[in-house]
Coordinates of C-alpha atoms and ligand atoms in Angstrom, one line a residue:
M415 CA -9.7 95.1 -153.3
A416 CA -12.5 93.8 -155.4
Q417 CA -15.9 95.1 -153.4
E418 CA -18.8 92.3 -151.6
T419 CA -21.1 93.2 -153.1
L420 CA -23.7 93.5 -156.9
S421 CA -24.8 96.8 -158.5
I422 CA -27.6 96.4 -159.8
T423 CA -29.4 99.3 -162.2
D424 CA -33.1 98.7 -162.4
N425 CA -34.2 100.3 -165.9
R426 CA -37.8 100.6 -165.1
T427 CA -36.5 103.3 -162.8
G428 CA -33.2 103.8 -163.1
K429 CA -32.1 103.7 -159.4
Q430 CA -29.0 101.4 -157.9
Y431 CA -29.2 99.3 -155.7
E432 CA -26.0 97.5 -153.6
I433 CA -26.6 93.9 -151.9
P434 CA -24.1 92.3 -150.1
I435 CA -22.6 89.1 -151.7
T436 CA -21.7 86.1 -148.8
S437 CA -20.3 83.0 -149.1
G438 CA -21.2 83.3 -152.9
T439 CA -24.8 84.3 -152.2
I440 CA -26.6 87.4 -152.4
N441 CA -29.9 87.4 -149.5
A442 CA -32.7 87.4 -152.1
T443 CA -34.9 89.2 -149.8
E444 CA -32.8 91.9 -150.0
L445 CA -33.8 92.1 -153.4
R446 CA -37.2 93.4 -152.1
K447 CA -36.3 96.8 -151.6
I448 CA -36.3 97.2 -155.1
K449 CA -39.0 99.1 -156.4
E450 CA -41.2 100.5 -159.3
D451 CA -43.3 102.0 -156.8
P452 CA -43.6 102.5 -153.0
E453 CA -46.4 100.5 -153.4
D454 CA -44.6 97.9 -155.1
F455 CA -44.2 94.3 -153.4
G456 CA -40.5 94.6 -154.8
L457 CA -38.1 91.9 -156.8
M458 CA -38.6 88.1 -156.8
T459 CA -36.5 85.4 -157.8
Y460 CA -38.4 83.3 -159.4
D461 CA -36.3 79.6 -159.7
P462 CA -38.9 76.4 -159.8
S463 CA -37.2 72.9 -158.6
F464 CA -34.5 75.7 -156.3
M465 CA -32.1 74.8 -159.6
N466 CA -30.5 78.0 -158.6
T467 CA -31.6 79.3 -154.8
A468 CA -29.1 78.1 -151.5
S469 CA -32.4 77.3 -148.7
C470 CA -30.1 77.3 -145.3
R471 CA -26.7 77.0 -144.3
S472 CA -25.8 73.2 -143.6
S473 CA -22.6 72.0 -142.1
I474 CA -23.2 68.4 -142.5
T475 CA -22.4 67.2 -146.5
Y476 CA -20.7 69.0 -149.5
I477 CA -20.6 68.2 -152.6
D478 CA -19.4 69.8 -156.0
G479 CA -21.2 68.1 -158.9
D480 CA -18.2 69.5 -161.3
K481 CA -16.2 66.8 -160.3
G482 CA -17.6 64.4 -158.4
I483 CA -16.7 65.1 -154.6
L484 CA -18.7 63.9 -152.4
R485 CA -17.8 64.3 -148.0
Y486 CA -19.9 63.2 -145.2
R487 CA -18.3 66.6 -142.1
G488 CA -15.1 66.7 -144.1
Y489 CA -14.5 63.0 -144.8
P490 CA -14.7 61.3 -148.3
I491 CA -17.5 59.7 -149.5
E492 CA -14.7 56.4 -150.9
Q493 CA -12.5 56.7 -147.6
L494 CA -16.0 56.4 -145.3
A495 CA -17.4 53.8 -147.8
D496 CA -14.0 51.7 -147.5
T497 CA -13.5 51.4 -143.6
C498 CA -17.0 52.8 -142.0
T499 CA -19.3 51.7 -140.0
Y500 CA -23.2 52.4 -141.2
L501 CA -23.6 53.7 -137.5
E502 CA -20.4 55.4 -137.5
V503 CA -21.0 57.4 -140.2
A504 CA -24.5 58.1 -138.6
H505 CA -22.7 58.9 -135.0
L506 CA -20.9 61.9 -137.8
L507 CA -23.5 63.0 -139.2
F508 CA -25.2 64.0 -136.3
R509 CA -22.2 64.4 -134.0
N510 CA -20.0 66.3 -136.3
E511 CA -17.0 63.8 -135.0
L512 CA -16.6 59.6 -135.8
P513 CA -17.1 57.6 -132.9
T514 CA -14.5 57.6 -130.4
A515 CA -14.5 53.6 -129.9
P516 CA -16.3 53.8 -126.6
Q517 CA -19.1 56.0 -128.2
L518 CA -19.5 53.5 -131.3
T519 CA -19.9 50.9 -128.4
D520 CA -22.5 53.2 -126.7
W521 CA -24.4 54.7 -129.9
E522 CA -24.8 51.5 -131.4
G523 CA -26.4 49.5 -128.0
Q524 CA -29.1 52.4 -127.3
I525 CA -29.5 52.5 -131.2
K526 CA -30.6 48.2 -130.5
Q527 CA -32.0 49.3 -127.3
H528 CA -34.4 51.1 -129.8
S529 CA -35.1 48.8 -132.5
F530 CA -38.4 46.6 -130.8
I531 CA -41.2 47.8 -132.3
H532 CA -44.6 48.0 -130.1
K533 CA -47.2 45.0 -130.6
N534 CA -49.5 47.9 -132.0
I535 CA -47.6 48.7 -134.6
E536 CA -46.7 45.6 -135.3
Q537 CA -51.2 44.6 -135.6
L538 CA -50.7 47.9 -138.0
I539 CA -48.3 46.2 -140.0
E540 CA -50.8 42.8 -140.0
G541 CA -53.7 45.5 -141.4
F542 CA -51.8 45.6 -144.7
R543 CA -52.8 43.8 -147.8
Y544 CA -49.9 40.5 -148.9
D545 CA -49.3 42.7 -151.9
A546 CA -48.8 46.5 -150.5
H547 CA -46.1 48.4 -151.9
P548 CA -43.1 47.6 -149.0
M549 CA -42.0 51.5 -149.2
G550 CA -46.7 52.4 -148.6
I551 CA -45.7 50.3 -145.5
F552 CA -43.4 51.8 -144.4
I553 CA -44.4 55.6 -144.8
S554 CA -47.6 54.7 -142.9
T555 CA -45.8 52.8 -140.1
V556 CA -42.7 55.6 -139.5
A557 CA -46.1 58.1 -139.2
A558 CA -48.0 56.6 -137.0
L559 CA -45.5 56.2 -134.7
S560 CA -46.3 59.6 -133.4
T561 CA -49.3 58.5 -131.7
F562 CA -46.9 56.1 -129.9
Y563 CA -44.2 58.9 -129.1
P564 CA -46.3 62.1 -128.2
Q565 CA -43.5 63.7 -126.8
A566 CA -42.2 63.9 -129.5
S567 CA -43.7 66.6 -130.2
K568 CA -41.6 69.0 -127.8
V569 CA -39.4 69.3 -130.9
L570 CA -37.1 72.1 -128.9
D571 CA -36.2 70.4 -126.3
P572 CA -32.4 68.9 -127.5
E573 CA -33.3 65.9 -124.9
V574 CA -36.6 64.9 -126.6
R575 CA -35.0 65.5 -130.4
R576 CA -31.6 62.7 -129.3
Q577 CA -34.2 60.3 -128.1
Q578 CA -36.3 60.3 -130.5
I579 CA -33.3 60.2 -132.9
R580 CA -31.9 56.8 -132.0
R581 CA -35.5 55.7 -131.7
L582 CA -36.1 56.5 -136.0
I583 CA -32.5 55.3 -136.4
G584 CA -32.8 52.0 -134.3
K585 CA -36.5 50.9 -135.5
V586 CA -37.0 51.3 -139.1
P587 CA -34.4 48.4 -140.7
T588 CA -37.5 46.5 -138.0
I589 CA -40.2 48.2 -139.2
A590 CA -39.1 47.8 -143.4
A591 CA -38.0 43.5 -142.9
F592 CA -41.9 43.5 -141.1
A593 CA -43.0 45.1 -144.2
F594 CA -41.0 42.8 -145.8
R595 CA -42.0 40.0 -144.5
H596 CA -46.0 41.2 -143.7
R597 CA -45.9 39.6 -147.9
L598 CA -44.5 37.2 -148.2
G599 CA -46.8 35.4 -145.2
M600 CA -43.9 35.0 -143.3
A601 CA -43.9 35.3 -139.4
Y602 CA -41.4 38.4 -138.2
V603 CA -37.8 37.4 -137.3
Y604 CA -37.7 40.1 -133.7
P605 CA -34.1 41.8 -133.1
E606 CA -31.4 40.1 -131.4
D607 CA -29.2 41.6 -128.4
D608 CA -25.4 39.9 -129.9
L609 CA -26.7 40.7 -133.7
G610 CA -25.3 44.2 -135.3
F611 CA -27.0 46.8 -137.1
I612 CA -26.2 45.0 -140.8
E613 CA -26.6 41.5 -139.2
N614 CA -29.8 42.5 -137.5
F615 CA -31.2 43.7 -140.8
S616 CA -30.2 41.1 -142.4
S617 CA -31.7 38.2 -140.9
M618 CA -35.2 39.9 -139.7
M619 CA -35.1 39.7 -143.3
F620 CA -34.1 36.4 -144.5
K621 CA -33.6 34.0 -141.0
R622 CA -36.1 31.1 -141.8
G623 CA -37.4 28.7 -138.4
T624 CA -34.8 29.3 -136.0
K625 CA -31.4 28.7 -137.6
K626 CA -29.4 31.4 -137.2
F627 CA -28.9 33.4 -140.6
N628 CA -25.1 33.8 -141.3
P629 CA -25.0 35.1 -144.7
P630 CA -21.5 35.5 -145.9
Q631 CA -19.8 38.8 -144.6
T632 CA -18.9 40.3 -148.3
L633 CA -22.7 40.6 -148.1
I634 CA -22.8 41.7 -145.0
R635 CA -20.1 44.2 -145.8
A636 CA -21.6 45.1 -148.9
L637 CA -24.4 45.9 -147.0
D638 CA -22.9 48.0 -144.9
T639 CA -21.4 50.2 -147.6
L640 CA -24.4 50.6 -149.5
F641 CA -26.0 51.9 -146.3
I642 CA -22.8 54.3 -146.1
L643 CA -23.1 55.7 -149.4
H644 CA -26.7 56.1 -149.5
A645 CA -26.9 57.9 -145.6
D646 CA -26.7 61.8 -146.9
H647 CA -26.3 63.4 -150.1
E648 CA -27.2 67.0 -148.6
Q649 CA -30.6 69.6 -149.3
N650 CA -32.0 66.5 -152.4
C651 CA -36.1 66.0 -152.5
S652 CA -36.7 64.2 -149.8
T653 CA -34.3 66.1 -146.9
S654 CA -35.9 69.4 -148.4
A655 CA -39.1 68.2 -147.5
M656 CA -37.8 66.5 -144.4
R657 CA -36.6 70.4 -143.5
G658 CA -39.2 71.4 -145.3
V659 CA -42.6 69.3 -143.3
G660 CA -40.2 69.9 -140.3
S661 CA -40.3 73.6 -139.9
S662 CA -43.8 73.8 -139.3
L663 CA -42.0 72.3 -135.9
V664 CA -44.3 68.6 -136.7
D665 CA -42.9 65.9 -134.8
P666 CA -39.6 63.4 -136.4
Y667 CA -42.1 60.6 -137.4
S668 CA -44.1 63.0 -139.4
A669 CA -41.5 64.9 -140.9
T670 CA -39.0 61.1 -141.6
A671 CA -42.5 60.3 -143.6
A672 CA -43.0 63.1 -145.6
A673 CA -39.2 62.5 -146.9
A674 CA -39.6 58.6 -147.0
A675 CA -42.8 60.1 -149.2
A676 CA -40.5 61.5 -151.1
L677 CA -37.7 59.7 -151.9
Y678 CA -40.8 56.6 -153.1
G679 CA -41.6 59.0 -156.4
P680 CA -39.0 57.2 -159.2
L681 CA -37.2 60.3 -159.8
H682 CA -35.6 60.4 -156.6
G683 CA -34.9 57.1 -153.9
G684 CA -37.8 55.1 -156.2
A685 CA -35.0 55.1 -159.3
N686 CA -33.3 52.2 -157.8
E687 CA -36.3 49.8 -158.1
A688 CA -37.1 51.1 -162.2
V689 CA -34.1 50.6 -163.2
L690 CA -34.2 47.2 -162.6
R691 CA -38.1 46.8 -164.2
M692 CA -36.1 48.6 -167.5
L693 CA -33.7 46.0 -167.7
D694 CA -36.2 43.2 -167.6
Q695 CA -38.4 45.4 -169.7
I696 CA -35.3 45.2 -172.5
G697 CA -34.4 41.7 -171.9
D698 CA -31.5 41.6 -174.1
V699 CA -28.5 43.4 -174.5
K700 CA -29.1 43.0 -178.4
N701 CA -32.5 45.3 -177.9
V702 CA -30.2 47.8 -175.7
P703 CA -29.7 49.9 -179.2
D704 CA -33.6 49.8 -180.0
F705 CA -34.1 51.1 -176.1
V706 CA -31.6 53.9 -176.1
K707 CA -33.5 55.4 -179.6
K708 CA -36.4 55.5 -178.0
V709 CA -35.0 57.2 -174.6
K710 CA -33.5 59.4 -176.9
A711 CA -36.9 60.7 -179.6
G712 CA -37.7 61.2 -175.6
E713 CA -40.3 57.8 -174.6
G714 CA -39.2 57.5 -171.7
K715 CA -36.3 58.1 -169.6
L716 CA -33.3 55.6 -168.8
M717 CA -33.4 55.6 -165.5
G718 CA -30.5 55.6 -162.9
F719 CA -28.8 57.9 -165.2
G720 CA -28.2 62.1 -164.9
H721 CA -28.9 64.5 -161.1
R722 CA -29.8 67.5 -160.7
V723 CA -26.0 68.2 -158.6
Y724 CA -23.2 65.6 -160.4
K725 CA -22.7 66.2 -164.0
N726 CA -19.6 64.0 -163.9
F727 CA -19.6 62.2 -162.6
D728 CA -21.7 60.2 -159.4
P729 CA -19.2 59.4 -156.9
R730 CA -21.5 57.1 -155.5
A731 CA -21.3 54.8 -158.6
T732 CA -18.1 54.0 -159.2
V733 CA -17.9 52.7 -155.1
I734 CA -21.0 51.0 -155.9
K735 CA -19.4 49.6 -159.0
R736 CA -16.6 48.5 -157.3
L737 CA -18.7 46.5 -154.9
A738 CA -20.9 45.0 -157.3
D739 CA -18.2 42.8 -158.5
E740 CA -16.7 42.0 -155.3
V741 CA -20.6 40.4 -154.3
F742 CA -21.0 38.9 -158.0
E743 CA -18.4 37.0 -157.0
V744 CA -20.4 35.7 -153.8
T745 CA -23.5 36.3 -155.5
G746 CA -23.1 34.7 -158.6
K747 CA -23.5 37.6 -161.6
N748 CA -26.7 38.9 -162.0
P749 CA -27.7 38.2 -165.7
K750 CA -28.8 41.7 -166.3
L751 CA -25.4 43.1 -165.4
T752 CA -24.7 42.6 -169.1
I753 CA -27.6 44.5 -170.3
A754 CA -26.8 47.4 -167.8
L755 CA -23.3 47.6 -168.6
E756 CA -24.4 48.0 -172.8
L757 CA -26.9 50.1 -171.8
E758 CA -24.0 52.1 -170.2
R759 CA -21.3 51.7 -172.5
I760 CA -24.0 52.6 -175.8
A761 CA -25.0 55.8 -173.8
L762 CA -21.7 57.1 -172.5
E763 CA -20.5 57.6 -176.2
D764 CA -24.2 59.2 -177.7
E765 CA -24.2 62.5 -178.3
Y766 CA -27.5 62.9 -176.6
F767 CA -26.2 62.1 -173.2
M768 CA -22.7 63.1 -173.1
S769 CA -24.0 66.7 -174.1
R770 CA -26.7 66.7 -171.3
K771 CA -24.0 65.2 -168.9
L772 CA -25.7 62.5 -168.0
Y773 CA -24.4 59.6 -166.5
P774 CA -24.8 56.6 -164.2
N775 CA -26.3 57.9 -160.7
V776 CA -26.4 55.6 -157.3
D777 CA -29.2 54.0 -158.5
F778 CA -28.0 52.2 -161.4
Y779 CA -26.6 49.5 -159.9
S780 CA -27.5 48.8 -156.2
G781 CA -30.9 47.6 -157.8
L782 CA -28.5 44.2 -159.6
I783 CA -26.5 44.3 -156.0
Y784 CA -29.5 43.8 -154.7
Q785 CA -31.1 41.6 -156.2
A786 CA -28.3 39.7 -155.9
M787 CA -28.8 39.0 -152.8
G788 CA -31.8 38.3 -152.6
F789 CA -33.6 41.5 -151.9
P790 CA -36.9 41.9 -153.9
V791 CA -37.5 44.8 -156.6
D792 CA -40.1 46.5 -154.8
I793 CA -37.6 46.9 -151.2
F794 CA -35.0 48.9 -153.0
P795 CA -36.7 52.3 -152.2
V796 CA -37.3 50.6 -148.2
L797 CA -33.2 49.7 -148.2
F798 CA -32.6 54.1 -149.1
A799 CA -35.0 55.2 -146.3
I800 CA -33.5 53.1 -143.8
P801 CA -30.0 54.7 -144.0
R802 CA -31.3 58.1 -145.5
T803 CA -33.0 58.4 -142.4
A804 CA -29.9 59.4 -140.6
G805 CA -29.1 62.1 -142.9
W806 CA -32.8 63.0 -143.0
L807 CA -32.5 63.4 -138.7
A808 CA -29.3 64.8 -138.3
H809 CA -31.1 67.3 -141.7
W810 CA -34.0 68.5 -139.3
Q811 CA -31.6 68.4 -135.7
E812 CA -29.9 71.6 -138.1
M813 CA -33.0 73.3 -139.5
L814 CA -34.1 73.2 -135.7
I815 CA -31.4 74.8 -134.3
D816 CA -30.8 77.4 -137.0
P817 CA -31.6 80.6 -136.2
E818 CA -32.1 82.2 -140.1
Q819 CA -35.5 79.0 -140.5
K820 CA -38.8 80.2 -139.7
I821 CA -41.6 78.5 -141.1
A822 CA -41.2 77.0 -144.9
R823 CA -43.0 79.1 -147.1
P824 CA -42.3 80.3 -150.9
R825 CA -43.7 82.5 -152.8
Q826 CA -45.5 82.5 -156.3
I827 CA -46.1 84.7 -159.7
Y828 CA -49.8 84.0 -159.2
T829 CA -51.7 83.4 -163.0
G830 CA -54.9 82.9 -162.8
H831 CA -58.4 85.3 -163.1
D832 CA -58.0 88.9 -161.7
K833 CA -61.2 89.5 -159.3
R834 CA -64.3 88.5 -160.6
D835 CA -67.5 88.5 -159.5
F836 CA -69.7 85.5 -158.2
V837 CA -71.7 83.5 -161.3
P838 CA -75.4 82.0 -158.9
M839 CA -75.9 78.5 -160.1
N840 CA -78.8 79.0 -163.2
Q841 CA -76.9 81.7 -164.4
R842 CA -72.9 79.3 -165.3
H843 CA -73.4 78.0 -168.4
Ligands
ACO1888 N1 -32.7 59.6 -169.7 C1 -33.1 60.4 -170.9 N2 -32.4 62.2 -171.0 C2 -32.5 62.4 -169.7 C3 -32.4 62.1 -168.0 C4 -32.8 60.3 -168.2 N3 -32.4 59.8 -167.1 N4 -32.3 62.8 -167.5 C5 -32.4 64.3 -168.3 N5 -32.2 63.7 -169.2 C6 -32.8 65.2 -170.3 C7 -33.9 65.6 -170.2 O1 -35.0 65.1 -170.7 C8 -33.3 66.8 -170.9 O2 -33.3 67.1 -172.2 P1 -33.8 68.4 -173.1 O3 -32.8 68.8 -172.4 O4 -33.6 68.2 -174.0 O5 -35.0 68.9 -172.5 C9 -32.0 66.8 -169.9 O6 -31.2 65.8 -169.7 C10 -32.1 67.4 -168.8 O7 -32.5 67.4 -167.6 P2 -33.3 67.9 -166.5 O8 -34.2 66.5 -167.1 O9 -34.0 69.2 -166.5 O10 -32.7 67.8 -165.0 P3 -32.8 67.6 -163.8 O11 -31.7 68.0 -163.0 O12 -34.4 68.8 -164.2 O13 -32.9 66.3 -163.6 C11 -33.2 64.1 -163.0 C12 -32.8 65.4 -162.7 C13 -34.8 63.6 -161.6 C14 -32.3 63.1 -161.8 C15 -32.9 63.2 -164.3 O14 -31.9 62.8 -164.4 C16 -33.8 61.6 -163.9 O15 -34.9 62.3 -163.9 N6 -33.3 60.6 -164.0 C17 -34.1 59.5 -164.3 C18 -34.6 58.8 -162.8 C19 -33.6 59.1 -161.8 O16 -32.1 58.1 -161.9 N7 -33.6 58.9 -160.7 C20 -32.4 59.2 -159.4 C21 -31.8 60.6 -159.3 S1 -30.0 59.9 -158.0 C22 -31.5 59.9 -156.2 O17 -32.0 60.7 -156.5 C23 -31.1 58.9 -155.3

């Protein structure tokens, strides 16, 4: 039987090493015993941007990027998106199982109970300028929650963790909606007990006056589905930030704010906003070939295309494209859809994109749907952050109870000066 080991010969010394292979990986610290002389630090791996490094074991989300597979706790994303609610999926992410009917009722009740925010938090949001980006408000407000719940710092206590998880899942839609209304100068709408999670969020966003907000069920269902698709995506940039920051044992509000900050970037969750701005910039279908030419010449990127892991198709994008048809039937077609479809058509036939395995990702069409639903473009990253909070917290919890995890602290290859002596100010040139 083949041995589950890797044999290495160090040609500097002629020495041979046997390194165990477990789960298709070698433990990087095993390489430390490979030394040129006993004083050596030992061999390290160099992997900027973690192209080929597993930083943890995780049982939450499985992705096969070549086959376009995404599963939460073993369930294919397509099945969850078709049949579940976001809160059912959040339960699955935290507790490893889909809830029974009584468990779901209990879970929904707990989340609802935490949907209100303290008056002082409302005043904090008031303090932002009228044109503040809602994601900036969101990040700062989530961080500020740590000052309201100082007991949250006891992150090794399972009951404390459970409490903060419910609080965060419950409060993020309220914070998002308040950030949105603050910009418009509209009075805040508080959560209502008789509304579900998605209905409540929609009502806090769009309700006017005292009339009950009653959007078409197709739109509520579409938003629920979008939240499911965005709930987790294993070790992406923001989840790695959550794990990295959380590994210092800081409270979950501070760690979630850090994760949200990572999500804000245009290469990650900010891409949905960037796609819409790109479509605006293109302006007309006739300008698409010129735009693609510029992208190929290195003058900018085709936003919403490409993925670190998916090199075939993004299964979320497939669900979203179908969803777009259902939503546009209710709202009317987003006029930018024609530009997006033409961009996709040209890019998928073009050698540049084909050879680099660049396909539409989750953000390519999600923004068009959000816009058709009435969400302004700069709230898009916040719409990503609300459901991803479940994924961040599931990973945070998993990291804290994993005995193999310690404070995240990568190594570096030092490229600076060798030791040199201090030069007094009057002798410097
Ligand atoms: N448009 C044009 N060219 C691209 C694009 C794009 N969207 N994405 C990658 N490329 C090119 C790169 O320039 C590079 O070309 P080269 O080999 O000639 O240098 C090649 O494809 C490989 O790309 P990398 O940047 O090495 O791929 P990486 O895995 O590091 O990046 C990323 C992945 C960040 C998603 C990238 O594809 C990108 O910037 N896409 C646009 C932003 C976007 O849509 N982000 C959302 C991702 S999904 C999410 O986070 C929810």
